[in-house]
PDB file of C-alpha atoms in Angstrom:
ATOM      1  CA  UNK C 890     131.358  47.456  21.137  1.00 78.00           C
ATOM      2  CA  UNK C 891     131.364  50.638  19.052  1.00 82.00           C
ATOM      3  CA  UNK C 892     131.064  52.783  22.176  1.00 85.00           C
ATOM      4  CA  UNK C 893     133.997  50.940  23.761  1.00 84.00           C
ATOM      5  CA  UNK C 894     136.099  51.570  20.658  1.00 85.00           C
ATOM      6  CA  UNK C 895     135.114  55.263  20.597  1.00 83.00           C
ATOM      7  CA  UNK C 896     136.002  55.696  24.264  1.00 83.00           C
ATOM      8  CA  UNK C 897     139.284  53.784  23.829  1.00 83.00           C
ATOM      9  CA  UNK C 898     140.124  56.201  21.004  1.00 84.00           C
ATOM     10  CA  UNK C 899     139.682  59.021  23.546  1.00 77.00           C
ATOM     11  CA  UNK C 900     141.985  57.234  26.013  1.00 80.00           C
ATOM     12  CA  UNK C 901     139.179  55.934  28.258  1.00 80.00           C
ATOM     13  CA  UNK C 902     139.474  52.233  29.118  1.00 83.00           C
ATOM     14  CA  UNK C 903     136.481  50.593  30.826  1.00 83.00           C
ATOM     15  CA  UNK C 904     135.707  47.052  31.911  1.00 84.00           C
ATOM     16  CA  UNK C 905     132.484  45.385  30.710  1.00 84.00           C
ATOM     17  CA  UNK C 906     130.463  46.352  33.787  1.00 81.00           C
ATOM     18  CA  UNK C 907     131.532  49.998  33.587  1.00 82.00           C
ATOM     19  CA  UNK C 908     130.860  50.044  29.861  1.00 84.00           C
ATOM     20  CA  UNK C 909     127.349  48.706  30.507  1.00 84.00           C
ATOM     21  CA  UNK C 910     126.594  51.599  32.890  1.00 79.00           C
ATOM     22  CA  UNK C 911     127.986  54.137  30.439  1.00 81.00           C
ATOM     23  CA  UNK C 912     126.152  52.524  27.502  1.00 84.00           C
ATOM     24  CA  UNK C 913     122.792  52.909  29.260  1.00 78.00           C
ATOM     25  CA  UNK C 914     123.395  56.599  29.906  1.00 76.00           C
ATOM     26  CA  UNK C 915     124.701  57.226  26.362  1.00 81.00           C
ATOM     27  CA  UNK C 916     121.626  55.490  24.935  1.00 81.00           C
ATOM     28  CA  UNK C 917     119.412  57.738  27.047  1.00 75.00           C
ATOM     29  CA  UNK C 918     121.323  60.805  25.825  1.00 74.00           C
ATOM     30  CA  UNK C 919     121.138  59.658  22.193  1.00 78.00           C
ATOM     31  CA  UNK C 920     117.353  59.395  22.455  1.00 76.00           C
ATOM     32  CA  UNK C 921     117.102  62.939  23.817  1.00 72.00           C
ATOM     33  CA  UNK C 922     119.879  64.818  21.974  1.00 71.00           C
ATOM     34  CA  UNK C 923     120.237  65.492  18.278  1.00 71.00           C
ATOM     35  CA  UNK C 924     124.027  65.139  18.233  1.00 73.00           C
ATOM     36  CA  UNK C 925     126.416  63.526  20.703  1.00 73.00           C
ATOM     37  CA  UNK C 926     129.831  65.174  20.930  1.00 71.00           C
ATOM     38  CA  UNK C 927     133.039  63.742  22.372  1.00 73.00           C
ATOM     39  CA  UNK C 928     132.531  65.929  25.451  1.00 70.00           C
ATOM     40  CA  UNK C 929     129.067  64.375  25.924  1.00 73.00           C
ATOM     41  CA  UNK C 930     130.684  60.932  25.965  1.00 78.00           C
ATOM     42  CA  UNK C 931     133.358  61.990  28.463  1.00 76.00           C
ATOM     43  CA  UNK C 932     130.748  63.499  30.776  1.00 73.00           C
ATOM     44  CA  UNK C 933     128.550  60.399  30.383  1.00 76.00           C
ATOM     45  CA  UNK C 934     131.486  58.264  31.571  1.00 78.00           C
ATOM     46  CA  UNK C 935     132.062  60.504  34.606  1.00 74.00           C
ATOM     47  CA  UNK C 936     128.359  60.603  35.417  1.00 70.00           C
ATOM     48  CA  UNK C 937     127.671  56.894  34.934  1.00 71.00           C
ATOM     49  CA  UNK C 938     130.673  55.827  37.007  1.00 69.00           C
ATOM     50  CA  UNK C 939     129.835  58.428  39.674  1.00 64.00           C
ATOM     51  CA  UNK C 940     126.249  57.172  39.927  1.00 57.00           C
ATOM     52  CA  UNK C 941     127.522  53.604  40.098  1.00 53.00           C
ATOM     53  CA  UNK C 942     129.629  54.459  43.148  1.00 55.00           C
ATOM     54  CA  UNK C 943     127.917  53.140  46.256  1.00 57.00           C
ATOM     55  CA  UNK C 944     126.143  55.682  48.395  1.00 78.00           C
ATOM     56  CA  UNK C 945     123.457  55.646  51.046  1.00 87.00           C
ATOM     57  CA  UNK C 946     121.095  57.735  48.910  1.00 93.00           C
ATOM     58  CA  UNK C 947     120.182  56.999  45.284  1.00 90.00           C
ATOM     59  CA  UNK C 948     117.748  59.226  43.392  1.00 93.00           C
ATOM     60  CA  UNK C 949     115.334  56.978  41.509  1.00 94.00           C
ATOM     61  CA  UNK C 950     112.629  59.380  40.305  1.00 96.00           C
ATOM     62  CA  UNK C 951     111.957  63.091  40.268  1.00 97.00           C
ATOM     63  CA  UNK C 952     108.785  64.982  39.412  1.00 98.00           C
ATOM     64  CA  UNK C 953     108.289  68.704  39.768  1.00 97.00           C
ATOM     65  CA  UNK C 954     105.921  71.450  38.699  1.00 96.00           C
ATOM     66  CA  UNK C 955     106.071  75.187  38.726  1.00 93.00           C
ATOM     67  CA  UNK C 956     103.690  77.907  37.596  1.00 91.00           C
ATOM     68  CA  UNK C 957     104.197  81.663  37.656  1.00 90.00           C
ATOM     69  CA  UNK C 958     102.863  83.203  40.843  1.00 87.00           C
ATOM     70  CA  UNK C 959     102.432  79.873  42.651  1.00 89.00           C
ATOM     71  CA  UNK C 960     104.682  77.754  44.858  1.00 91.00           C
ATOM     72  CA  UNK C 961     106.634  75.045  43.071  1.00 96.00           C
ATOM     73  CA  UNK C 962     106.217  71.432  44.146  1.00 97.00           C
ATOM     74  CA  UNK C 963     108.444  68.390  43.878  1.00 98.00           C
ATOM     75  CA  UNK C 964     108.154  64.700  44.554  1.00 98.00           C
ATOM     76  CA  UNK C 965     111.201  62.461  44.800  1.00 98.00           C
ATOM     77  CA  UNK C 966     111.737  58.744  45.135  1.00 97.00           C
ATOM     78  CA  UNK C 967     115.050  57.887  46.753  1.00 96.00           C
ATOM     79  CA  UNK C 968     116.530  54.562  47.732  1.00 94.00           C
ATOM     80  CA  UNK C 969     117.899  54.908  51.266  1.00 93.00           C
ATOM     81  CA  UNK C 970     120.008  51.962  52.411  1.00 89.00           C
ATOM     82  CA  UNK C 971     118.259  49.799  49.807  1.00 88.00           C
ATOM     83  CA  UNK C 972     114.693  50.844  50.698  1.00 94.00           C
ATOM     84  CA  UNK C 973     112.615  53.186  48.559  1.00 96.00           C
ATOM     85  CA  UNK C 974     111.254  56.311  50.201  1.00 97.00           C
ATOM     86  CA  UNK C 975     109.190  59.110  48.757  1.00 97.00           C
ATOM     87  CA  UNK C 976     109.184  62.742  49.730  1.00 97.00           C
ATOM     88  CA  UNK C 977     107.042  65.653  48.634  1.00 97.00           C
ATOM     89  CA  UNK C 978     107.630  69.339  49.286  1.00 98.00           C
ATOM     90  CA  UNK C 979     106.779  72.821  48.095  1.00 97.00           C
ATOM     91  CA  UNK C 980     109.175  75.709  47.789  1.00 96.00           C
ATOM     92  CA  UNK C 981     109.778  79.216  46.547  1.00 94.00           C
ATOM     93  CA  UNK C 982     111.058  77.770  43.285  1.00 95.00           C
ATOM     94  CA  UNK C 983     111.593  74.438  41.617  1.00 96.00           C
ATOM     95  CA  UNK C 984     115.047  73.837  43.105  1.00 96.00           C
ATOM     96  CA  UNK C 985     113.902  74.886  46.577  1.00 97.00           C
ATOM     97  CA  UNK C 986     111.056  72.340  46.366  1.00 97.00           C
ATOM     98  CA  UNK C 987     113.360  69.579  45.064  1.00 98.00           C
ATOM     99  CA  UNK C 988     116.002  70.214  47.728  1.00 98.00           C
ATOM    100  CA  UNK C 989     113.353  70.272  50.506  1.00 97.00           C
ATOM    101  CA  UNK C 990     111.899  66.956  49.268  1.00 98.00           C
ATOM    102  CA  UNK C 991     115.399  65.421  49.264  1.00 98.00           C
ATOM    103  CA  UNK C 992     116.004  66.680  52.807  1.00 97.00           C
ATOM    104  CA  UNK C 993     112.707  65.142  53.908  1.00 97.00           C
ATOM    105  CA  UNK C 994     113.647  61.732  52.521  1.00 96.00           C
ATOM    106  CA  UNK C 995     117.258  61.783  53.724  1.00 95.00           C
ATOM    107  CA  UNK C 996     116.602  63.157  57.203  1.00 93.00           C
ATOM    108  CA  UNK C 997     119.550  65.532  56.708  1.00 93.00           C
ATOM    109  CA  UNK C 998     119.025  69.309  56.719  1.00 94.00           C
ATOM    110  CA  UNK C 999     122.313  70.863  55.635  1.00 96.00           C
ATOM    111  CA  UNK C1000     122.693  74.505  54.658  1.00 96.00           C
ATOM    112  CA  UNK C1001     123.041  75.250  50.957  1.00 96.00           C
ATOM    113  CA  UNK C1002     126.273  77.244  50.762  1.00 94.00           C
ATOM    114  CA  UNK C1003     126.561  77.550  47.001  1.00 93.00           C
ATOM    115  CA  UNK C1004     124.875  76.383  43.838  1.00 96.00           C
ATOM    116  CA  UNK C1005     126.033  76.815  40.257  1.00 93.00           C
ATOM    117  CA  UNK C1006     124.754  75.674  36.931  1.00 93.00           C
ATOM    118  CA  UNK C1007     126.543  75.773  33.577  1.00 89.00           C
ATOM    119  CA  UNK C1008     126.296  74.288  30.122  1.00 87.00           C
ATOM    120  CA  UNK C1009     128.733  71.386  30.063  1.00 78.00           C
ATOM    121  CA  UNK C1010     128.524  70.788  26.310  1.00 77.00           C
ATOM    122  CA  UNK C1011     127.533  72.749  23.239  1.00 80.00           C
ATOM    123  CA  UNK C1012     124.208  73.193  21.486  1.00 79.00           C
ATOM    124  CA  UNK C1013     120.662  73.991  22.559  1.00 79.00           C
ATOM    125  CA  UNK C1014     120.376  70.461  23.929  1.00 79.00           C
ATOM    126  CA  UNK C1015     123.578  70.817  25.966  1.00 82.00           C
ATOM    127  CA  UNK C1016     124.145  68.854  29.117  1.00 82.00           C
ATOM    128  CA  UNK C1017     123.760  70.986  32.226  1.00 87.00           C
ATOM    129  CA  UNK C1018     126.333  70.630  34.971  1.00 86.00           C
ATOM    130  CA  UNK C1019     125.201  71.417  38.514  1.00 91.00           C
ATOM    131  CA  UNK C1020     127.503  71.920  41.482  1.00 89.00           C
ATOM    132  CA  UNK C1021     126.023  72.013  44.993  1.00 92.00           C
ATOM    133  CA  UNK C1022     127.966  72.957  48.129  1.00 92.00           C
ATOM    134  CA  UNK C1023     126.357  71.917  51.418  1.00 93.00           C
ATOM    135  CA  UNK C1024     127.464  72.436  54.997  1.00 93.00           C
ATOM    136  CA  UNK C1025     126.402  70.994  58.305  1.00 93.00           C
ATOM    137  CA  UNK C1026     128.302  72.210  61.319  1.00 89.00           C
ATOM    138  CA  UNK C1027     131.983  72.296  60.386  1.00 87.00           C
ATOM    139  CA  UNK C1028     131.528  69.850  57.500  1.00 88.00           C
ATOM    140  CA  UNK C1029     131.448  71.222  53.943  1.00 89.00           C
ATOM    141  CA  UNK C1030     130.868  68.954  50.947  1.00 86.00           C
ATOM    142  CA  UNK C1031     130.487  69.431  47.204  1.00 85.00           C
ATOM    143  CA  UNK C1032     128.253  67.403  44.911  1.00 85.00           C
ATOM    144  CA  UNK C1033     128.421  67.503  41.137  1.00 85.00           C
ATOM    145  CA  UNK C1034     126.252  66.011  38.384  1.00 86.00           C
ATOM    146  CA  UNK C1035     125.332  66.423  34.729  1.00 85.00           C
ATOM    147  CA  UNK C1036     122.036  65.789  32.958  1.00 86.00           C
ATOM    148  CA  UNK C1037     120.046  67.084  30.015  1.00 85.00           C
ATOM    149  CA  UNK C1038     117.542  68.663  32.391  1.00 90.00           C
ATOM    150  CA  UNK C1039     119.075  71.258  34.711  1.00 92.00           C
ATOM    151  CA  UNK C1040     116.668  70.487  37.566  1.00 95.00           C
ATOM    152  CA  UNK C1041     117.573  66.807  37.276  1.00 94.00           C
ATOM    153  CA  UNK C1042     121.278  67.709  37.293  1.00 93.00           C
ATOM    154  CA  UNK C1043     120.742  69.816  40.428  1.00 96.00           C
ATOM    155  CA  UNK C1044     118.876  66.968  42.157  1.00 96.00           C
ATOM    156  CA  UNK C1045     121.620  64.441  41.355  1.00 93.00           C
ATOM    157  CA  UNK C1046     124.288  66.915  42.546  1.00 92.00           C
ATOM    158  CA  UNK C1047     122.375  67.457  45.808  1.00 95.00           C
ATOM    159  CA  UNK C1048     122.087  63.692  46.380  1.00 94.00           C
ATOM    160  CA  UNK C1049     125.795  63.335  45.591  1.00 88.00           C
ATOM    161  CA  UNK C1050     126.563  65.984  48.235  1.00 90.00           C
ATOM    162  CA  UNK C1051     124.250  64.266  50.756  1.00 93.00           C
ATOM    163  CA  UNK C1052     126.198  61.035  50.215  1.00 89.00           C
ATOM    164  CA  UNK C1053     129.505  62.829  50.860  1.00 85.00           C
ATOM    165  CA  UNK C1054     128.034  64.456  53.968  1.00 87.00           C
ATOM    166  CA  UNK C1055     126.780  61.097  55.259  1.00 87.00           C
ATOM    167  CA  UNK C1056     130.193  59.508  54.570  1.00 80.00           C
ATOM    168  CA  UNK C1057     131.972  62.255  56.495  1.00 75.00           C
ATOM    169  CA  UNK C1058     129.565  61.930  59.430  1.00 73.00           C
ATOM    170  CA  UNK C1059     130.044  58.143  59.454  1.00 69.00           C
ATOM    171  CA  UNK C1060     133.833  58.546  59.356  1.00 60.00           C
ATOM    172  CA  UNK C1061     133.712  61.037  62.253  1.00 62.00           C
ATOM    173  CA  UNK C1062     131.479  58.699  64.277  1.00 60.00           C
ATOM    174  CA  UNK C1063     133.845  55.765  63.625  1.00 57.00           C
ATOM    175  CA  UNK C1064     136.864  57.854  64.651  1.00 57.00           C
ATOM    176  CA  UNK C1065     135.106  59.048  67.823  1.00 55.00           C
ATOM    177  CA  UNK C1066     134.127  55.474  68.731  1.00 57.00           C
ATOM    178  CA  UNK C1067     137.682  54.250  68.143  1.00 55.00           C
ATOM    179  CA  UNK C1068     139.082  57.097  70.287  1.00 57.00           C
ATOM    180  CA  UNK C1069     136.597  56.295  73.048  1.00 60.00           C
ATOM    181  CA  UNK C1070     137.720  52.665  73.095  1.00 55.00           C
ATOM    182  CA  UNK C1071     141.404  53.581  72.996  1.00 59.00           C
ATOM    183  CA  UNK C1072     142.032  52.212  69.495  1.00 56.00           C
TER     184      UNK C1072
END
């Protein structure tokens, strides 16, 4: 209730289901951050509602390790069309390993066109915002996510971009099928 009142005071109106999604993320942030700022709450709303949006791929778990002078490794668990799949990969760095593991699970191998990372809020425990631009053929998509851990933010942004890429491919296939049948 208090969270709903705080968000309403910032001009953000949510229904009970949306508030429940946001509440879970805010609780997680509160356990990990010393102070929650208004910007943290706004980003939590965007992130929680974005994750709640239906997509073919949903990142469930992420584990990674890196050590100087050695290849990084990553293991991901992703729900694909409602079924859990796991992928494991190594890479030249942590993000390379995570992105390769996500490609393995998704079956999509887009090119990484751009990647950026920035502090989205203030403080040493700031939320990191990752933006991933992927391309496959003539399709270009952008995924965005925030999290306390920058690798986690990058993974969520990559999955977000994969969902946009899959949506665009599905839309193109539907249009081509309709054109073929004279619709």
